[in-house]
C-alpha cells in the first residue's frame, strides 16, 4: 500500500510540472523544435491556471488559429501542440522564454508576446494541411483562438489613419524624459570627476567618469558651429518631444575647481584651456549597431499605412516608430552624417544601405540613440544644395508618424515661431548659454521652411490615406 501511495504521489508530482508549449517546425536554420516556458519572478510556474494566462481556450469561430487544449504526459512535462503559433499566442502578465532545443533562447517581455521575436522565427514558415493533429491529438480536443486576442498585431491596432496608435507607442521603449535631463544637468554641475581619458569619438573629446561611476562624453571644439549644432540639435529634439537624443548640458571648464581637481593633469594633456565651454553628454553603455529598415533601403522606399505592418514583429514596429521620428529630426537639422552618409556612399559601395546606419545605435531596451548631431543646423545647412535630394527622398517615403511629433510640427508651422521657441528653451535650461552664439536668422529661416516641408508632407499623406 505504501508503494502504491508513493507511486501515485510521484505521478501527481510529474503532472503538475511546468506546462511547455511545443511549437513543431521545419525551420532550416537549426532543424529543432521550439519551446516556450513561462517565468514569474525568476521561478517556473506550474498548473493549468497559469497556462491559461498565455493561451485563450474560449470558443470562437476562427479556423485559422487552432490549438489543442488536452494535455498528454511527455516525460515530466505537459505538452500542448499549436498548429499556428502566429495566431495562437496572447499576452501574459509574465514574460516568456522562447527556447530552442539546441540551448539558445530569447526572452519575450510581458504583454508583447503577440508581436515578440517568436513571430520572427515563424513568419516564413509554411504550415502543412496535416499540422492540426500534432502528437496524435484529434479534432475533438481542439480549441480556437482568433486574432482579436492579439490586440496589437492587426493593422487597425498599429496605425490609425497615418499615425502610430497608442498601443504601438506603449509597447515600445520610451527613451529619455525631462527627469533624465534634469538629473543629468544636476550631475554635470555638481558631481566630482575622478577620471578623464580618451575613448569618446574624435581625438579632442574625452571620456569623463564621475564619482558615482557614471560616465560622460565631453565634447571640446575650437569650431563654434559644431558646438552650436550639437547643443541646439539636442534642444530641438526636446522641443519636438523626440526622446532619442541623450541628455546633454553645457559646462564651463575650470581646472582649479574641486570638481575637476582629480583630473587636472589630464586636462593639461588634452590642452583644454579654462573658461572654455564644453558639451557633456550622458554615456550610454552596451550600445549595438542599428541597421536601416528594409522600408528605407531601396529606390522604392516607403513607410505607408498598410496591412503589411500587421506582419511585423514588435521589435520591427518599434524600430519603424523611432525611424519616423529620425527622418523628421534629420530633415529639420539637415544632418548629413547619419542615413544620408549611407545613401551618398552607395555610389561606391552598393551594400551601404545594408550596413549599420552611421551615428545611430541601439540600447539594451531597444531604444534607438541618435548620436553626434554636430553637423545639424549649421554645417549641414551649408551643404544642403549637395545633399538635399537625399533628405527629400527620405521625407517623401514617410507616411506614418508619431502623433505627438506631427502635432508639434503642425503647431510650429502655424505659429512660425520655431526660432524663438528653440532659443528660449536653450537659454532657460543652460546656465552658460551666453558662451554659445545664437542661431543666425538665415539658419532659422531654413529651419522654419523645413518645418513647413514636413507639414506639407503630413497633409499629402492625410489626403492619400485618410
mmCIF file of C-alpha atoms in Angstrom, residues 121 150 366:
data_model
loop_
_atom_site.group_PDB
_atom_site.id
_atom_site.type_symbol
_atom_site.label_atom_id
_atom_site.label_comp_id
_atom_site.label_asym_id
_atom_site.label_seq_id
_atom_site.Cartn_x
_atom_site.Cartn_y
_atom_site.Cartn_z
ATOM 1 C CA UNK A 121 11.023 32.775 -36.096
ATOM 2 C CA UNK A 150 -3.766 39.719 -30.463
ATOM 3 C CA UNK A 366 15.611 48.647 -27.906
#
